[in-house]
Amino acid sequence: MTLSILYPTPTAHFRCSTSSRSSTIPSPPLLKNLKLPRFWPWQKVKVGSLSVSPMGFGTWAWGNQFLWGYEESMDDELQQVFNLAVENGINLFDTADSYGTGRLNGQSEKLLGNFIRQFPGNKQVRDNIVIATKFAAYPWRLTPNQFVDACRSSLDRIQIDQIGIGQLHWSTANYAPLQERALWDGLVAMYDKGLVRAVGVSNYGPKQLLKIYDYLEARGVPLVSAQVQFSLLSMGEDQLEMKSTCDALGIRVIAYSPLGLGMLTGKYNTSNLPTGPRGFLFRQILPGLEPLLESLKQIAQKRRKTVSQVAINWCITKGTIPIPGVKSIEQAEENLGALGWKLSSAEMQQLESAALRSPRKMVQNIFQTS
């Protein structure tokens, strides 16, 4: 799938921020029928040969009952979320063949496929949506052909002819190095067969990234993206080295969990924690985040933005493509408010200094390699 320039449908008003908590200003009479674009055409970013929106939407929650409380009754609103995103220029959606718990395994991909087909806009816009999906390195996927079969299964679930970016979900280098090589060959085969337009990886560190980059380059397959946990809560030496390595190789960093699973939204504190497994994690980390959360609030107030929008914009200004998760219209509207502007160098320095003063950081993915 490719990209075309998307312009939002005109409406009777415009906002200066997208959250219901944000300030709005009345529209002058001449602007009553004008809605400004969330971002301009020249603000598209390159991922290999693909041009995508400077922010994508992540769909981990679409089908995940255990962590995110998904219910099938949510599907109608998720369709509206998808429509709103596309109408506002978002054309990158990240998913995985492992997203969805229990009997709902693969549900995220199925929903994306349904939402694309039911999108009420014109066919050209629909056809130019870029799906980036990740293929799990399950222990029973031992050969290149088995990995290619996984790609075909994703294509069947989404019901499209070609995936935008096919990504290896994690590396097996730390525990099954022979399997790793077979999965790399599977990525090559997917690309050569035209099942994916581009190839990426997820949860790779800089050393392992260099190895797969060289391996794929020798076979004529460009590595275009590296997805890693990247936020003001994940700003350690490893993340910054990864970003520097990707910049040197022309690989785009896709930043997952840009809001730290919700800790950087400003909506939680030690007396107001989310339910489920996230609550335990928040209880460990939130008490040390006062310097960072206070800096986020100060900048948000000055910018007339929300804390979430400032945190996401930090990722954009840092040169990554953040993929915040969305489950509701309110979340989608708020995330969209992170587009169309950039933090100043002084604001970036303020946030990063506050992040370094926070004693606790986000727990890294157990599959993250060096």
XYZ file of C-alpha atoms in Angstrom:
370
model
C 0.000 0.000 0.000
C 1.262 3.501 -0.832
C 0.422 7.046 0.170
C -1.420 10.024 -1.218
C -1.806 13.455 0.321
C -4.828 13.512 2.605
C -6.774 16.650 3.494
C -9.369 16.725 6.244
C -13.007 17.322 5.376
C -14.021 20.937 6.083
C -16.098 21.497 9.203
C -17.815 24.444 10.811
C -15.078 25.177 13.347
C -11.480 24.596 14.192
C -9.640 23.822 17.417
C -6.328 25.074 18.671
C -6.001 21.798 20.606
C -7.740 18.478 20.302
C -8.454 17.447 23.871
C -11.728 18.240 25.598
C -9.613 19.697 28.420
C -7.768 22.051 26.052
C -8.630 25.677 25.453
C -10.443 26.627 22.274
C -10.871 29.993 20.611
C -13.851 31.192 18.592
C -13.492 31.063 14.828
C -13.557 34.361 12.917
C -16.505 34.514 10.476
C -14.302 33.925 7.423
C -12.913 30.720 8.970
C -16.251 29.197 9.989
C -16.082 26.653 7.188
C -12.337 26.017 7.360
C -10.522 23.277 9.221
C -6.757 23.592 9.130
C -4.750 20.469 8.262
C -3.211 18.660 11.211
C 0.080 18.746 9.301
C 1.180 19.926 5.882
C 2.167 17.738 2.889
C 5.865 18.594 3.237
C 5.796 17.249 6.798
C 5.414 13.663 5.595
C 8.363 11.462 6.528
C 10.163 8.802 4.539
C 10.373 5.171 5.587
C 12.430 3.679 2.785
C 10.447 4.401 -0.369
C 7.225 4.952 1.604
C 5.961 8.380 2.642
C 3.934 8.283 5.835
C 2.377 10.586 8.382
C 4.735 11.888 11.096
C 2.724 9.893 13.633
C 1.014 6.525 13.248
C -1.521 4.761 15.441
C -0.736 1.557 17.308
C -3.375 -1.161 17.630
C -2.034 -3.360 20.430
C -5.238 -2.745 22.411
C -7.497 -3.894 19.567
C -8.220 -7.437 20.704
C -6.199 -7.503 23.938
C -8.534 -8.291 26.835
C -5.859 -9.032 29.432
C -3.972 -5.723 29.439
C -6.350 -3.293 27.730
C -9.812 -4.659 28.507
C -10.906 -5.063 24.900
C -14.484 -6.158 24.226
C -16.027 -6.782 20.819
C -18.676 -4.178 21.662
C -15.909 -1.598 21.202
C -15.602 -2.298 17.471
C -18.037 0.413 16.333
C -16.093 3.110 18.163
C -12.791 1.676 16.930
C -14.108 2.052 13.371
C -14.841 5.710 14.154
C -11.343 6.091 15.595
C -9.864 4.655 12.409
C -12.012 6.910 10.190
C -11.085 10.005 12.206
C -7.385 9.186 11.956
C -7.441 8.662 8.189
C -9.574 11.760 7.597
C -6.918 13.760 9.445
C -3.989 12.485 7.407
C -2.844 9.462 9.426
C -1.925 6.693 7.010
C 0.347 4.482 9.138
C -1.173 1.792 11.356
C 0.977 -0.638 13.315
C -0.222 -4.108 14.304
C 1.090 -7.662 14.806
C -0.007 -11.213 14.144
C 0.184 -11.868 17.909
C -2.120 -8.975 18.899
C -5.288 -10.343 20.444
C -5.650 -12.641 23.428
C -6.989 -16.200 23.521
C -9.624 -16.892 20.885
C -9.111 -13.328 19.649
C -5.552 -13.966 18.468
C -5.017 -11.964 15.279
C -8.028 -9.755 16.064
C -6.102 -6.509 15.578
C -5.212 -7.417 11.986
C -8.777 -8.552 11.266
C -10.223 -5.311 12.606
C -7.810 -3.192 10.567
C -8.831 -5.053 7.436
C -12.516 -4.550 8.216
C -12.030 -0.875 8.980
C -10.175 -0.279 5.713
C -12.979 -1.899 3.719
C -15.677 0.042 5.595
C -13.915 3.393 5.453
C -16.455 5.804 3.901
C -13.862 7.933 2.091
C -12.766 7.570 -1.506
C -10.973 4.476 -2.767
C -7.673 6.240 -3.431
C -7.360 7.303 0.202
C -8.287 3.783 1.331
C -5.778 2.137 -0.957
C -2.944 4.364 0.227
C -3.084 3.325 3.884
C 0.190 1.748 5.049
C -0.133 -1.282 7.309
C 2.980 -2.201 9.287
C 2.574 -5.598 10.888
C 4.956 -7.668 12.987
C 5.504 -11.413 12.694
C 6.186 -13.189 15.975
C 9.345 -15.271 16.330
C 7.391 -18.203 17.739
C 9.552 -21.266 18.522
C 7.702 -23.327 15.908
C 8.628 -20.913 13.124
C 11.938 -22.545 12.293
C 12.273 -22.156 8.529
C 12.048 -19.285 6.045
C 8.942 -20.850 4.478
C 7.171 -20.955 7.830
C 7.838 -17.251 8.254
C 6.535 -16.582 4.746
C 3.415 -18.579 5.642
C 2.970 -16.294 8.666
C 3.034 -13.328 6.303
C 0.430 -14.925 4.044
C -1.797 -15.563 7.065
C -1.592 -11.880 8.009
C -2.491 -10.911 4.455
C -5.528 -13.200 4.687
C -6.639 -11.686 7.988
C -6.249 -8.112 6.744
C -7.510 -9.095 3.260
C -4.987 -7.020 1.335
C -2.560 -8.013 -1.411
C 0.598 -6.475 0.030
C 1.715 -5.366 3.492
C 3.399 -1.969 3.745
C 6.139 -2.884 6.232
C 6.720 -6.493 7.298
C 8.557 -6.532 10.623
C 10.306 -9.230 12.654
C 8.651 -8.772 16.069
C 11.704 -9.676 18.122
C 15.155 -11.187 17.822
C 15.950 -14.737 18.953
C 19.695 -14.037 19.045
C 19.840 -14.307 22.833
C 18.318 -17.787 23.016
C 18.023 -19.357 19.529
C 20.584 -17.855 17.116
C 20.023 -20.501 14.429
C 16.332 -19.647 14.293
C 17.256 -15.989 13.890
C 19.028 -16.640 10.598
C 16.054 -18.582 9.244
C 13.729 -15.689 10.119
C 16.020 -13.235 8.339
C 15.825 -15.438 5.249
C 12.046 -15.405 5.668
C 12.055 -11.603 5.535
C 14.119 -11.759 2.343
C 11.638 -14.202 0.808
C 8.624 -12.049 1.748
C 10.244 -9.061 0.074
C 11.353 -10.980 -3.026
C 7.877 -12.470 -3.480
C 6.275 -9.026 -3.261
C 4.265 -9.872 -0.132
C 5.674 -6.791 1.639
C 6.769 -3.457 0.232
C 9.437 -2.946 2.870
C 11.121 -4.759 5.753
C 11.645 -3.675 9.360
C 12.543 -5.057 12.782
C 11.296 -4.571 16.324
C 13.012 -4.811 19.737
C 16.508 -4.848 18.238
C 19.484 -3.175 19.890
C 22.216 -1.391 17.901
C 24.649 -4.333 17.707
C 22.106 -6.834 16.434
C 20.643 -4.190 14.152
C 23.987 -3.796 12.382
C 24.138 -7.545 11.803
C 20.711 -7.845 10.187
C 21.258 -4.625 8.225
C 24.414 -6.057 6.637
C 22.763 -9.439 6.056
C 19.752 -7.955 4.287
C 21.801 -5.446 2.303
C 23.919 -8.276 0.897
C 20.692 -9.801 -0.458
C 19.374 -6.584 -1.935
C 16.732 -6.008 0.749
C 16.726 -2.549 2.375
C 16.006 -2.414 6.114
C 13.787 0.654 6.434
C 12.557 0.742 10.039
C 13.409 -0.293 13.586
C 10.653 -0.264 16.164
C 11.763 0.267 19.753
C 10.323 1.502 23.028
C 11.178 5.203 22.907
C 9.833 7.977 25.120
C 10.845 10.378 27.856
C 10.606 7.330 30.134
C 12.856 5.278 27.828
C 15.669 7.705 27.169
C 18.642 5.655 28.311
C 21.990 5.215 26.592
C 20.748 2.143 24.680
C 17.806 4.028 23.152
C 19.946 7.006 22.188
C 22.627 4.745 20.697
C 19.917 2.932 18.756
C 18.599 6.237 17.406
C 22.107 7.338 16.419
C 22.801 4.015 14.671
C 19.521 4.186 12.749
C 20.214 7.766 11.668
C 23.623 6.730 10.333
C 22.123 3.835 8.350
C 19.071 5.686 7.037
C 16.686 3.548 9.105
C 13.581 5.213 10.546
C 12.906 4.690 14.259
C 9.273 3.853 15.045
C 8.652 4.740 18.691
C 6.252 2.445 20.503
C 4.856 3.261 23.960
C 5.574 6.997 23.496
C 3.333 7.668 26.513
C 4.887 5.003 28.725
C 1.703 2.870 28.761
C -0.133 5.972 30.004
C 2.286 7.221 32.667
C 3.098 10.301 30.567
C -0.530 11.358 30.095
C -0.753 13.213 33.404
C -3.961 11.332 34.177
C -2.550 9.044 36.876
C -0.924 9.445 40.278
C -0.172 7.194 43.249
C -3.772 7.462 44.450
C -5.263 6.990 40.998
C -3.778 3.968 39.252
C -5.053 1.941 36.293
C -6.483 -1.501 36.941
C -4.785 -4.760 35.992
C -1.064 -5.382 35.425
C -0.382 -1.745 34.557
C -1.323 -0.705 38.092
C 1.560 -2.689 39.576
C 4.064 -1.148 37.165
C 2.747 2.369 37.703
C 3.038 1.947 41.473
C 6.767 1.281 41.059
C 7.587 4.132 38.679
C 5.141 7.006 39.208
C 6.479 8.163 42.610
C 9.756 9.250 40.985
C 8.264 11.089 38.023
C 7.388 14.410 39.670
C 10.173 16.429 37.923
C 9.233 15.095 34.486
C 5.459 15.344 34.898
C 5.782 18.885 36.259
C 7.879 19.948 33.252
C 5.364 18.364 30.890
C 2.540 20.257 32.601
C 4.401 23.576 32.446
C 5.078 23.268 28.733
C 1.556 21.982 28.039
C 0.046 25.002 29.786
C 2.302 27.421 27.905
C 1.600 25.732 24.575
C -2.131 25.330 25.238
C -1.688 21.608 24.697
C -2.173 18.545 26.868
C 0.542 16.610 28.672
C 0.053 13.688 26.268
C 0.451 15.928 23.236
C 3.722 17.351 24.565
C 5.090 13.864 25.326
C 4.223 12.597 21.841
C 5.591 15.727 20.205
C 8.900 15.140 21.979
C 9.173 11.868 20.018
C 8.300 13.617 16.747
C 10.770 16.452 17.359
C 13.402 13.832 18.207
C 13.012 12.470 14.666
C 11.044 9.291 15.368
C 7.579 8.200 14.271
C 5.551 7.639 17.457
C 2.683 5.123 17.349
C 0.523 5.845 20.408
C -2.283 3.410 21.027
C -5.903 4.493 20.674
C -9.131 2.977 21.960
C -11.556 5.926 21.894
C -12.499 9.012 19.918
C -11.260 11.170 22.800
C -7.831 9.521 22.750
C -7.616 9.837 18.971
C -8.494 13.540 19.070
C -5.949 14.144 21.799
C -3.178 12.280 19.981
C -3.873 14.184 16.771
C -3.184 17.385 18.690
C 0.480 16.382 18.842
C 0.794 17.134 15.113
C 1.496 20.354 13.253
C 3.969 21.939 15.675
C 7.312 21.201 17.298
C 8.882 21.783 20.674
C 11.716 24.312 20.820
C 15.270 23.275 21.607
C 14.928 24.885 25.049
C 11.755 22.901 25.754
C 13.403 19.697 24.592
C 16.341 20.354 26.910
C 13.997 21.083 29.816
C 12.111 17.819 29.321
C 15.208 15.702 28.885
C 16.860 17.212 31.946
C 13.735 16.466 33.994
C 13.644 12.907 32.619
C 17.230 12.331 33.701
C 16.365 13.508 37.224
C 13.593 10.911 37.492
C 15.047 7.932 39.386
C 12.962 5.222 37.727
C 12.635 4.361 34.044
C 10.256 2.229 32.025
C 10.925 -1.510 32.145
C 12.369 -2.614 28.807
C 10.959 -5.389 26.656
C 12.359 -8.764 27.724
C 13.185 -9.544 24.075
C 15.211 -6.356 23.567
C 18.721 -7.245 22.345
C 21.965 -5.364 22.671
